[in-house]
Structure formats: C-alpha cells, structure tokens
PDB file of C-alpha atoms in Angstrom:
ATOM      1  CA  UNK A   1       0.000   0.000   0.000  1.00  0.00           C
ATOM      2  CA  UNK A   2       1.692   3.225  -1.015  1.00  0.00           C
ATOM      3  CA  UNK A   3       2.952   5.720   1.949  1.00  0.00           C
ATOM      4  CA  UNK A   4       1.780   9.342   1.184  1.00  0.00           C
ATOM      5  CA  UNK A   5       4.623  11.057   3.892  1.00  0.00           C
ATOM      6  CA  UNK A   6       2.991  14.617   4.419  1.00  0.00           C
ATOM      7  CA  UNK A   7       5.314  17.499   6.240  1.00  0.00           C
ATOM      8  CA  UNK A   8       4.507  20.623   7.519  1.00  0.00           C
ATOM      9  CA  UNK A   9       6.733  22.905   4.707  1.00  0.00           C
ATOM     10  CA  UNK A  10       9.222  25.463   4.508  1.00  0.00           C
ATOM     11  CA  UNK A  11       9.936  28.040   2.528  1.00  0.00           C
ATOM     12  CA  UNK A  12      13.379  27.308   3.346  1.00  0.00           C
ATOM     13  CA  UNK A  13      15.203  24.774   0.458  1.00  0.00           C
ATOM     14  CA  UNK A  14      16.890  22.825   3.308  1.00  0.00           C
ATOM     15  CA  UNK A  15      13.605  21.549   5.047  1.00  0.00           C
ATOM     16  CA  UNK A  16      12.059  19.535   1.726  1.00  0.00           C
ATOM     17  CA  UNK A  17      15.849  18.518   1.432  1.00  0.00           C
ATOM     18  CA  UNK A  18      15.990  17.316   4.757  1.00  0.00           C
ATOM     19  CA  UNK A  19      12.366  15.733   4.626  1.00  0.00           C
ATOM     20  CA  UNK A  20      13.887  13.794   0.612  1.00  0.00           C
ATOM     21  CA  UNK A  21      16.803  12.435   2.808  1.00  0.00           C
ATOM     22  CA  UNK A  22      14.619  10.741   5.247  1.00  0.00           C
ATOM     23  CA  UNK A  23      12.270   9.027   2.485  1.00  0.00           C
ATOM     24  CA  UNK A  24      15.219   8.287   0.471  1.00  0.00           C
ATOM     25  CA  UNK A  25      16.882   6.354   3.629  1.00  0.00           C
ATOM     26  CA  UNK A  26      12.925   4.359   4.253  1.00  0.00           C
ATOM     27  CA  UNK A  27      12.623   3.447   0.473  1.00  0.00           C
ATOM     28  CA  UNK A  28      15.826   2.026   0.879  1.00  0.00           C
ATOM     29  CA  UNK A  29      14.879  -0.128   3.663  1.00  0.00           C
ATOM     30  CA  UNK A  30      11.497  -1.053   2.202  1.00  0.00           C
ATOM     31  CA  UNK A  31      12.661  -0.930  -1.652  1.00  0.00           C
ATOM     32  CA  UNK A  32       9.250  -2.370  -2.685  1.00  0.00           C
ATOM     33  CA  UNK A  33       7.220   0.312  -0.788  1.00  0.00           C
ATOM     34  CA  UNK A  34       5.879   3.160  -3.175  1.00  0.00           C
ATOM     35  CA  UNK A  35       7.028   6.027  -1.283  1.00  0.00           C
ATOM     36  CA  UNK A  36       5.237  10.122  -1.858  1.00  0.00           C
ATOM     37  CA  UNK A  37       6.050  13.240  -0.329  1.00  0.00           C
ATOM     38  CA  UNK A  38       3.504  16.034   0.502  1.00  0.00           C
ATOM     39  CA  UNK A  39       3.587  19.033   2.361  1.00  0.00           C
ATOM     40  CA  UNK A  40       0.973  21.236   3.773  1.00  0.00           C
ATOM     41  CA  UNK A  41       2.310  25.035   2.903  1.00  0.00           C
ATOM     42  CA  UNK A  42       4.981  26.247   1.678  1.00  0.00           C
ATOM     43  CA  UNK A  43       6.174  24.073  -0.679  1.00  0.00           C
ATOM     44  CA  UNK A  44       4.394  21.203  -3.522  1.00  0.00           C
ATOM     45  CA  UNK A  45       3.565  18.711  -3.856  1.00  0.00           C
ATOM     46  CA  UNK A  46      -0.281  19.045  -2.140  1.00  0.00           C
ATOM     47  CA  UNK A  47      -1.975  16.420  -0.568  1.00  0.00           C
ATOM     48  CA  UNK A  48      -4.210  16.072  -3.148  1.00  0.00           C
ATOM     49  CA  UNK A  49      -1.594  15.988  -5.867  1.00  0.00           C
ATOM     50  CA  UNK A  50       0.487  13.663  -3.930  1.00  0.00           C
ATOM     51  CA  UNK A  51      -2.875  11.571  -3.188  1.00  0.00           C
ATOM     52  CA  UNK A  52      -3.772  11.910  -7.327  1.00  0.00           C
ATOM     53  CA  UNK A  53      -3.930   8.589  -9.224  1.00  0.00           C
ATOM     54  CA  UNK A  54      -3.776   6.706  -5.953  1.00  0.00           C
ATOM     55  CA  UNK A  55      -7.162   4.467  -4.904  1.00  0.00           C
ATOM     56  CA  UNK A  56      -5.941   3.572  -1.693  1.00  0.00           C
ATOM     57  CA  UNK A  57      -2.507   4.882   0.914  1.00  0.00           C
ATOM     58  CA  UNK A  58      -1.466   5.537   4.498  1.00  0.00           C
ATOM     59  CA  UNK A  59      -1.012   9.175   4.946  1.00  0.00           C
ATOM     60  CA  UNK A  60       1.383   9.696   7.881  1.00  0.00           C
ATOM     61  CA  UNK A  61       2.562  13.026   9.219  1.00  0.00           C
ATOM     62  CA  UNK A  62       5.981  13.501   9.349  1.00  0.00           C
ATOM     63  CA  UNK A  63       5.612  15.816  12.220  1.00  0.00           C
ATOM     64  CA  UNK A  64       7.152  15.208  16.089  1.00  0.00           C
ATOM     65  CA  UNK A  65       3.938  16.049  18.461  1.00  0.00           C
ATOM     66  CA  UNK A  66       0.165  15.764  17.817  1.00  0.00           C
ATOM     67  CA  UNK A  67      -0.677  19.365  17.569  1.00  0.00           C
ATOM     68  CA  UNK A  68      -2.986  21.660  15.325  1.00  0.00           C
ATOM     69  CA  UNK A  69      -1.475  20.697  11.997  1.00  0.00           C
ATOM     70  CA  UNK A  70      -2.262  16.893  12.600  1.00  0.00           C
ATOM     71  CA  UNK A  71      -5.786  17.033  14.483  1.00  0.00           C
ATOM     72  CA  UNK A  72      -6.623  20.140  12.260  1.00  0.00           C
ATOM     73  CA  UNK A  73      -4.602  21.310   8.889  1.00  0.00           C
ATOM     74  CA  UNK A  74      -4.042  17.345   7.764  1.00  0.00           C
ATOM     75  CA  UNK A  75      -7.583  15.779   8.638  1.00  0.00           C
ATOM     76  CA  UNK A  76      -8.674  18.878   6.286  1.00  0.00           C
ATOM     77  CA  UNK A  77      -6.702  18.260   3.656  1.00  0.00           C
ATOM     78  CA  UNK A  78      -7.377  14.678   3.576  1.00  0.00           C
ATOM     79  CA  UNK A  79     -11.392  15.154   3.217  1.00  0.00           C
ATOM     80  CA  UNK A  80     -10.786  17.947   0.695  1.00  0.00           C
ATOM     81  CA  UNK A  81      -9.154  14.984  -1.231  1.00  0.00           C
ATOM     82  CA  UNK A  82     -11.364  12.121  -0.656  1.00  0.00           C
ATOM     83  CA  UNK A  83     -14.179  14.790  -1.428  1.00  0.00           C
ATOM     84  CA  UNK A  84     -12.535  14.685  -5.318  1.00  0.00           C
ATOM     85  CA  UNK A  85     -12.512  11.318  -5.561  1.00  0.00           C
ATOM     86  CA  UNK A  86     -14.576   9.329  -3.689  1.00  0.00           C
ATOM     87  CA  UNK A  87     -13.063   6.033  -4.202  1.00  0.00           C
ATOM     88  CA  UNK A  88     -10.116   6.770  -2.122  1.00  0.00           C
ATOM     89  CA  UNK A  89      -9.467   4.684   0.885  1.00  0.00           C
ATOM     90  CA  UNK A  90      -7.080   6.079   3.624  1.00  0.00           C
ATOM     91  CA  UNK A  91      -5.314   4.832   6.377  1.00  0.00           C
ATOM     92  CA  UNK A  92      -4.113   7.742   8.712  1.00  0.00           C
ATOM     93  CA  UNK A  93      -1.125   7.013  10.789  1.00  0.00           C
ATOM     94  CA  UNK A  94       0.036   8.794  14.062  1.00  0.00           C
ATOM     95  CA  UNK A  95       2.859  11.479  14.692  1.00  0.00           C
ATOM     96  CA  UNK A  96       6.498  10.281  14.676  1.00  0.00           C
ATOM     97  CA  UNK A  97       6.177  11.005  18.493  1.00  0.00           C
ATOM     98  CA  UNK A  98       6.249  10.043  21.018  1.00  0.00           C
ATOM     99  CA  UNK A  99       8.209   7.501  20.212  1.00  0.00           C
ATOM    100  CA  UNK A 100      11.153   5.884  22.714  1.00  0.00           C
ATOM    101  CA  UNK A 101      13.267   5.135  19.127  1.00  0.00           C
ATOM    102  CA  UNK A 102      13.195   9.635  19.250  1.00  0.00           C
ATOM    103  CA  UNK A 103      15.419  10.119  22.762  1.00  0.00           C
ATOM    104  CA  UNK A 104      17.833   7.761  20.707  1.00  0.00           C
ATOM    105  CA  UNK A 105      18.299   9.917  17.732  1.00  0.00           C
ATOM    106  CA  UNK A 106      18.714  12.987  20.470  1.00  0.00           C
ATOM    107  CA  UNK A 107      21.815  11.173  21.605  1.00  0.00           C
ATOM    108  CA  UNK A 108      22.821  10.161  18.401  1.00  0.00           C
ATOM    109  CA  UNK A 109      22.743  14.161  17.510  1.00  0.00           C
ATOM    110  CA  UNK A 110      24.583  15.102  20.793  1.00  0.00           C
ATOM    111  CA  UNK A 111      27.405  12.401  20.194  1.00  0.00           C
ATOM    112  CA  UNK A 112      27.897  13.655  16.932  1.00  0.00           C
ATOM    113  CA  UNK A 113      28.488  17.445  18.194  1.00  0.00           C
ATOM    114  CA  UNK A 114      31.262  16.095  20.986  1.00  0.00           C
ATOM    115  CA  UNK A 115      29.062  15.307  23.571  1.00  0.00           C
ATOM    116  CA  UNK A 116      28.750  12.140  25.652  1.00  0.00           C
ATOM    117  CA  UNK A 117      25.122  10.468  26.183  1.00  0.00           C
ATOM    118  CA  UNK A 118      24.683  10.873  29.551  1.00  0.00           C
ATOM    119  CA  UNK A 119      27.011  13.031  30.818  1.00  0.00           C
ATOM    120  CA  UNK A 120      26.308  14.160  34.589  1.00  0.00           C
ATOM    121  CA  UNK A 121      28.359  17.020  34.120  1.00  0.00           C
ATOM    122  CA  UNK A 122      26.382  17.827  31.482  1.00  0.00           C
ATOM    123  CA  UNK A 123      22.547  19.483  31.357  1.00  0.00           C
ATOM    124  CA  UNK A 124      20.738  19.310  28.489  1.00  0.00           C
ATOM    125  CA  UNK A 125      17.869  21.731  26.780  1.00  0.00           C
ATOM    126  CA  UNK A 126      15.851  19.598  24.664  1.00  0.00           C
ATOM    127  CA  UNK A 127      13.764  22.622  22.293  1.00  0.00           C
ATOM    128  CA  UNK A 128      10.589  21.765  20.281  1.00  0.00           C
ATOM    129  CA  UNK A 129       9.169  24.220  17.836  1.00  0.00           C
ATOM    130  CA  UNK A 130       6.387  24.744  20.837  1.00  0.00           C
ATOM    131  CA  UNK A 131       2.865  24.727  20.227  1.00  0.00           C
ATOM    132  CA  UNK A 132      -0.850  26.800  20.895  1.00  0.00           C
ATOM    133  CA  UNK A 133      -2.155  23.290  22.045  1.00  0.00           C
ATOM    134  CA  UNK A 134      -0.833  23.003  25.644  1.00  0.00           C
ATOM    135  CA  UNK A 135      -0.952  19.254  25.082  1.00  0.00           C
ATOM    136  CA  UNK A 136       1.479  19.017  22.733  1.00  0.00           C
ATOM    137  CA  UNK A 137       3.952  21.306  24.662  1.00  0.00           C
ATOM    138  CA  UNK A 138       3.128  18.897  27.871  1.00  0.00           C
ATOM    139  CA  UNK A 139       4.210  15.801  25.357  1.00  0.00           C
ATOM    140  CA  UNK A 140       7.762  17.679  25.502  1.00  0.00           C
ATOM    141  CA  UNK A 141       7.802  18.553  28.935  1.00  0.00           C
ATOM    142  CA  UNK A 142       7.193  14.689  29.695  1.00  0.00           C
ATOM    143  CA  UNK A 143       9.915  13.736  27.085  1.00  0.00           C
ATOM    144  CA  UNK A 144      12.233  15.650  28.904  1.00  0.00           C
ATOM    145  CA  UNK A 145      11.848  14.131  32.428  1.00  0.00           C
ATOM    146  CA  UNK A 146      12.030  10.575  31.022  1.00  0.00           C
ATOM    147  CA  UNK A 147      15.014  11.499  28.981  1.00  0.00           C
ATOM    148  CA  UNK A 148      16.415  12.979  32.265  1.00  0.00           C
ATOM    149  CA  UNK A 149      15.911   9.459  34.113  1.00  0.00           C
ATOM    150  CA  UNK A 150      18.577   8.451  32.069  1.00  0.00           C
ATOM    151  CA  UNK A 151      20.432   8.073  29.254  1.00  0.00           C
ATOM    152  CA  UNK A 152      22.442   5.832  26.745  1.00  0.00           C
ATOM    153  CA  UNK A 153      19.358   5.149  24.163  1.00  0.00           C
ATOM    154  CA  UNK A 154      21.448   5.175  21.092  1.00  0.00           C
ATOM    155  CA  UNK A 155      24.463   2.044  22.147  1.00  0.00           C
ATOM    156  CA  UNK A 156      22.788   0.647  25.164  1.00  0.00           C
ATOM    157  CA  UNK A 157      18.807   0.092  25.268  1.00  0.00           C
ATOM    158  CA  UNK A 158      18.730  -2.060  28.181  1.00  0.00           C
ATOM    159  CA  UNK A 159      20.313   0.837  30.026  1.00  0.00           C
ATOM    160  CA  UNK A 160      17.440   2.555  29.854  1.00  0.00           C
ATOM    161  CA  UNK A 161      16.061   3.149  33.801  1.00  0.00           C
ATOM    162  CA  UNK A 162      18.327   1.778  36.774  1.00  0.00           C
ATOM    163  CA  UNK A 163      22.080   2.156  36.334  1.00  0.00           C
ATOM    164  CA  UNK A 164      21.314   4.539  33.300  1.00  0.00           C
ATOM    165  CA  UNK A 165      23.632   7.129  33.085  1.00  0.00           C
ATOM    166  CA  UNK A 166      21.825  10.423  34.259  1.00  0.00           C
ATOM    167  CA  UNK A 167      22.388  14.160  33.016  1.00  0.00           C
ATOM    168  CA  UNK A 168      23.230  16.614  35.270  1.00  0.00           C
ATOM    169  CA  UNK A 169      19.303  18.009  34.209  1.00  0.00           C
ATOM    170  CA  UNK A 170      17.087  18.025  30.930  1.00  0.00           C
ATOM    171  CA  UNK A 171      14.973  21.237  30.877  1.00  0.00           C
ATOM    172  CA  UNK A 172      11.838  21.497  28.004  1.00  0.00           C
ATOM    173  CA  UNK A 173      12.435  24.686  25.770  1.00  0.00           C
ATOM    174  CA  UNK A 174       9.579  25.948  23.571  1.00  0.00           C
ATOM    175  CA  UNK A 175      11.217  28.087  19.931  1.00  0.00           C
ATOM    176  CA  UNK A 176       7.734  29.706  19.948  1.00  0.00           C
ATOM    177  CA  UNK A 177       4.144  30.274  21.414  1.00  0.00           C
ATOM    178  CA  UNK A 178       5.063  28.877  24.676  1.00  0.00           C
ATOM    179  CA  UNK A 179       7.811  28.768  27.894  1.00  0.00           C
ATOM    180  CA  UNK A 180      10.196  28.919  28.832  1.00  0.00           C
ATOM    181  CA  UNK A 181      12.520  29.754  25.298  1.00  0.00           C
ATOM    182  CA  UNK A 182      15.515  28.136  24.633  1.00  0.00           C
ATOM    183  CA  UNK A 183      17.795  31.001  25.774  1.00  0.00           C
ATOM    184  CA  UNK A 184      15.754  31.423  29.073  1.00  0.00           C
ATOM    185  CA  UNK A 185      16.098  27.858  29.974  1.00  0.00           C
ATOM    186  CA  UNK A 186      19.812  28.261  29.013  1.00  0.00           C
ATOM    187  CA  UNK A 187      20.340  30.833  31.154  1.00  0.00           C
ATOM    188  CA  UNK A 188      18.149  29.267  34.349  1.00  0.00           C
ATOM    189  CA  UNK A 189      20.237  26.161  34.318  1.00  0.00           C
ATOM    190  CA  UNK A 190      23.470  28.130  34.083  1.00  0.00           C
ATOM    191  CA  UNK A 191      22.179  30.026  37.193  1.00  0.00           C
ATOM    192  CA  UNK A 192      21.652  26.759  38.816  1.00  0.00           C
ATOM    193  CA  UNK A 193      25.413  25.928  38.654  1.00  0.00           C
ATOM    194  CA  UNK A 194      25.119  23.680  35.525  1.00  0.00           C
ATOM    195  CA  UNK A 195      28.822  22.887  34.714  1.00  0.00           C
ATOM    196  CA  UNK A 196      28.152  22.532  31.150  1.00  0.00           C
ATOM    197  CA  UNK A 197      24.612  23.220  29.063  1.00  0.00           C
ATOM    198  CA  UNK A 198      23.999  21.993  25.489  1.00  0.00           C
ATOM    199  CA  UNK A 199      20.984  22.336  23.470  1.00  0.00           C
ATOM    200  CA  UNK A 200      19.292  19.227  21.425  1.00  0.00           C
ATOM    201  CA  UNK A 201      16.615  20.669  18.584  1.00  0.00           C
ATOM    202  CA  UNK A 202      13.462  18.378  18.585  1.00  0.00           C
ATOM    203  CA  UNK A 203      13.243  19.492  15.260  1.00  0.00           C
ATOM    204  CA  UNK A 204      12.933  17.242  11.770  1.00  0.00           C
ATOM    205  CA  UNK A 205      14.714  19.776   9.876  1.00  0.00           C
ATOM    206  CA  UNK A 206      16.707  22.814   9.537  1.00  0.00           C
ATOM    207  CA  UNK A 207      14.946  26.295   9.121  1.00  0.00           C
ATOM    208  CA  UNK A 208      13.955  29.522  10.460  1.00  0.00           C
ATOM    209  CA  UNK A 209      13.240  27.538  14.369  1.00  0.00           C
ATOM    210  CA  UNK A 210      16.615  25.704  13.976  1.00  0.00           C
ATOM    211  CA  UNK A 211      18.841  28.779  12.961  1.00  0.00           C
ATOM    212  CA  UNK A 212      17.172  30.981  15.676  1.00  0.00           C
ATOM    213  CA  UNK A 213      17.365  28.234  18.276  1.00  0.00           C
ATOM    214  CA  UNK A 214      21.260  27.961  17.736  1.00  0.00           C
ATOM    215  CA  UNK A 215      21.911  31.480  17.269  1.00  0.00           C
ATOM    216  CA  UNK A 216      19.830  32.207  20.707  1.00  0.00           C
ATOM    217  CA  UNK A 217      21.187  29.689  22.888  1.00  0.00           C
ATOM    218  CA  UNK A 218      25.136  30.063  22.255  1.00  0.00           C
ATOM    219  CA  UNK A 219      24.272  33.853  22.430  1.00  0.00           C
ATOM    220  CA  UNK A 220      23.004  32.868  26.406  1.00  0.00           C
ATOM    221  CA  UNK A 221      25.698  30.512  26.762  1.00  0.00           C
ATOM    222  CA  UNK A 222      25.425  27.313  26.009  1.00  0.00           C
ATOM    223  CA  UNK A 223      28.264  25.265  25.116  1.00  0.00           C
ATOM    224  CA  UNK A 224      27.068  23.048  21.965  1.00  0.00           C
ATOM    225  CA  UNK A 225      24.210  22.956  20.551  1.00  0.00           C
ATOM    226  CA  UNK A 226      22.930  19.776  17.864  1.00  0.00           C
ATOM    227  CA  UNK A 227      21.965  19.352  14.728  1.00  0.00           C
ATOM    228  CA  UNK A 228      18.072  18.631  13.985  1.00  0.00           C
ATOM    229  CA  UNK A 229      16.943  15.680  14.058  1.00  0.00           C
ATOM    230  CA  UNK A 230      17.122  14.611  10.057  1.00  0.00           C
ATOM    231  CA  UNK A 231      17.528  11.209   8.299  1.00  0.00           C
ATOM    232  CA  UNK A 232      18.655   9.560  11.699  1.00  0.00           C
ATOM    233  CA  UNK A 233      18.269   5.783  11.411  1.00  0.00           C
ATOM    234  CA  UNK A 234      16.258   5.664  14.101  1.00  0.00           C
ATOM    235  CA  UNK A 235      13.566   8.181  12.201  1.00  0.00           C
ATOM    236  CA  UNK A 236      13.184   5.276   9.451  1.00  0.00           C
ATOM    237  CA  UNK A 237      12.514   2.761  11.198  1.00  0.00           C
ATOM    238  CA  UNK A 238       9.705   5.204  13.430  1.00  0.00           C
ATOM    239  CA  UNK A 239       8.570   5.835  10.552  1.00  0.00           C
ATOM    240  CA  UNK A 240       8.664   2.590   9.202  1.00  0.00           C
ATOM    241  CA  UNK A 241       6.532   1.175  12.391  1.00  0.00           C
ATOM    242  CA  UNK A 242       3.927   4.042  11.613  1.00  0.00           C
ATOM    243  CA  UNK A 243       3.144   2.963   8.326  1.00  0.00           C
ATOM    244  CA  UNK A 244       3.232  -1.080   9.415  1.00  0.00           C
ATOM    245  CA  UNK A 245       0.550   0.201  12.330  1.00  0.00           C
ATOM    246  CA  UNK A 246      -1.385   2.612  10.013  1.00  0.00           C
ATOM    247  CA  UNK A 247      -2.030  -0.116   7.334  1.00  0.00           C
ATOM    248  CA  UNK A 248      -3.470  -2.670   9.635  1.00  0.00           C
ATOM    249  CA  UNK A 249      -6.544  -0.506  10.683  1.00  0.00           C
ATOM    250  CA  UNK A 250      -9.671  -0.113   8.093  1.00  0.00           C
ATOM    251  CA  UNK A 251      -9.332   2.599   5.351  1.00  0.00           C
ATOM    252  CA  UNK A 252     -10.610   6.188   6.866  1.00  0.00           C
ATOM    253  CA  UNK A 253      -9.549   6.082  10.450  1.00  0.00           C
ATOM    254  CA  UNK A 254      -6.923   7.218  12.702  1.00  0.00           C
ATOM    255  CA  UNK A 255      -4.490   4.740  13.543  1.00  0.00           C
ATOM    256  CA  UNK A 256      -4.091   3.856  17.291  1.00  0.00           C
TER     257      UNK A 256
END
C-alpha cells in the first residue's frame, strides 16, 4: 500500500531537502514500498496531488507532536481529497512522536556534536518548535523528564532506567508560542550551577526555528548545541513502524 509522507513545509530549500533524505533512507529499507512526499504550505507537492492517481494509501505526518497541523490542517486536507474522488481509501497514521526510538536519535545528535550520552556534568535543553495546544507542549515537557531518568538510548537500550547514566538536568524549551525559550532555559540552568549546558533541537529539519534556536542559545551561553533531528536511522525505522501500524486498521480512520 503506497505511503503518502505529508510534512509541515518550509519556505526554506533545506527543510524539503531534509524531509527527501529521510524518504530516500525508508525506500531504501522497504525498496518495494511506493514512497510520496507532501507538504501542507509552503512548498508542492499538495496532498491532493500527492494523493492523485492513488485508490488507496497511508497518509502519515511527518511531524514530532500531535498538535494543530495533525488534528486540524491534515484531517482537512485529507477530506478535501477524498471529497474529489470518492473512491479513495485512507489509512491515517500517528505522529512520529512520542516515540522511545526519538530520545535515541537525540543522543545520536549530541554524540555527533562532541558530547557524551549521559554526561552528569552535562545538562541538556531539549527545544521543540512549541505549540498553541498546551498538550502538545506537555508531550515535551514529559519527554524531557524521562530522557532525564537516564540516558544511553542510542548504544545501550537495556540501560534505559536503573544504572542509566543520568544528566546533570534536561529542561523542556519551547522556539515559539510557549515557555520557557531556549535562551531562558539556558540561562536558568546556568544560574543553577550547571557545569556545562547543550541544546538538542526536537526538530525534523533545519529552518527559520533551527537557525534561531542555535543562534539564541550560544548567544546565552550554552556550550554546543545539535543538529536537527534529520535522516537519523532511528527516524526510518519510526517511521517505518507508523506505516506497518497505520495499514493494519480499516481505510478512513486514525491509527491507534
């Protein structure tokens, strides 16, 4: 069953790079899985364009929390399409996250930029895009006190929990509509007596939130700050669990 991937959009080049990267990485896991891209502003294809010729897919939202854009904008777009043609059947998957496979590709992004998973001398800002819906930015908030419980998702899964290696904190940072902002919560941990802060984006891909996020935080001191989340590995095979989930419930309903 074909996988219509649907993004939020950028007018920035970088983002619908970012978002080919990922796909590119899932169709080469699942070769035989016909693979489209669609994105909700900003940028083509449409959901209906990407949907056009099709008589049946699972639509999944490449986006990080359940927010407006995937109980609201997407659901839209989607009966505007089946509206057109009425023969379409469609299998809605859920968010990429929550998703445990997500706090490993955080690590993965922090090892990468020089820092070790874990590190009690180290506190950590994890920064979503933030979000009107106070649920989503509550999704984050949680994220960061399990990620806080410990560390070492990306080598060691079974470290997860007792004996896990611990940051020194992990403080939720919202790039817009909510608090605190990244710099604040830079700046409130280094008051605490952090020895060393470093900022992980919860974003999918680089942009306006991403540039302003890192040229914020190492403006209120942090010492590193990540690269977005991306193609990571563990993004495929989220995404790959999605659509498996997505296409086993009946066409026209939101996968549990």
């Amino acid at each position: 069953m074909p996988l219509v991937a649907v993004a939020h959009g950028s007018r920035d080049p970088r983002a619908a790079a970012t978002v080919e990267a990922l796909l590119h990485e899932v169709r080469r896991a699942r070769p035989a899985l016909p693979v489209r891209v669609a994105y909700l502003d900003h940028a083509t294809p449409t959901l209906a364009q990407a949907l056009h010729g099709l008589t049946e897919a699972v639509v999944l939202p490449l986006l990080l929390t359940e927010a407006y854009h995937s109980r609201v904008d997407l659901p839209a777009a989607l009966n505007e399409a089946r509206a057109r043609d009425p023969r379409l059947r469609v299998r809605y998957g859920t968010t990429l996250g929550p998703h445990p496979l997500l706090l490993a590709a955080l690590d993965r992004r922090l090892a990468e930029a020089g820092v070790e998973p874990g590190d009690p001398d180290t506190a950590v800002v994890l920064v979503s895009a933030g979000s009107s819906d106070a649920r989503a930015n509550a999704v984050i908030a949680d994220l960061a006190r399990t990620w806080a419980r410990g560390s070492g998702t990306s080598a060691q899964p079974e470290a997860r929990g007792t004996g896990a290696r611990r940051w020194w904190a992990v403080s939720a940072a919202y790039a817009s509509a909510a608090g605190p902002t990244p710099e604040e919560a830079v700046a409130l941990l280094r008051q605490a007596g952090a020895p060393r802060v470093v900022v992980a984006p919860y974003l999918l891909a680089p942009g306006h939130f991403a540039d302003k996020v890192r040229r914020d935080t190492l403006r209120a001191g942090a010492d590193v700050v990540a690269d977005v989340l991306g193609p990571a590995p563990e993004l495929t095979q989220v995404l790959l669990q999605r659509y498996t989930a997505a296409a086993r419930t009946t066409a026209d309903t939101v996968a549990s």
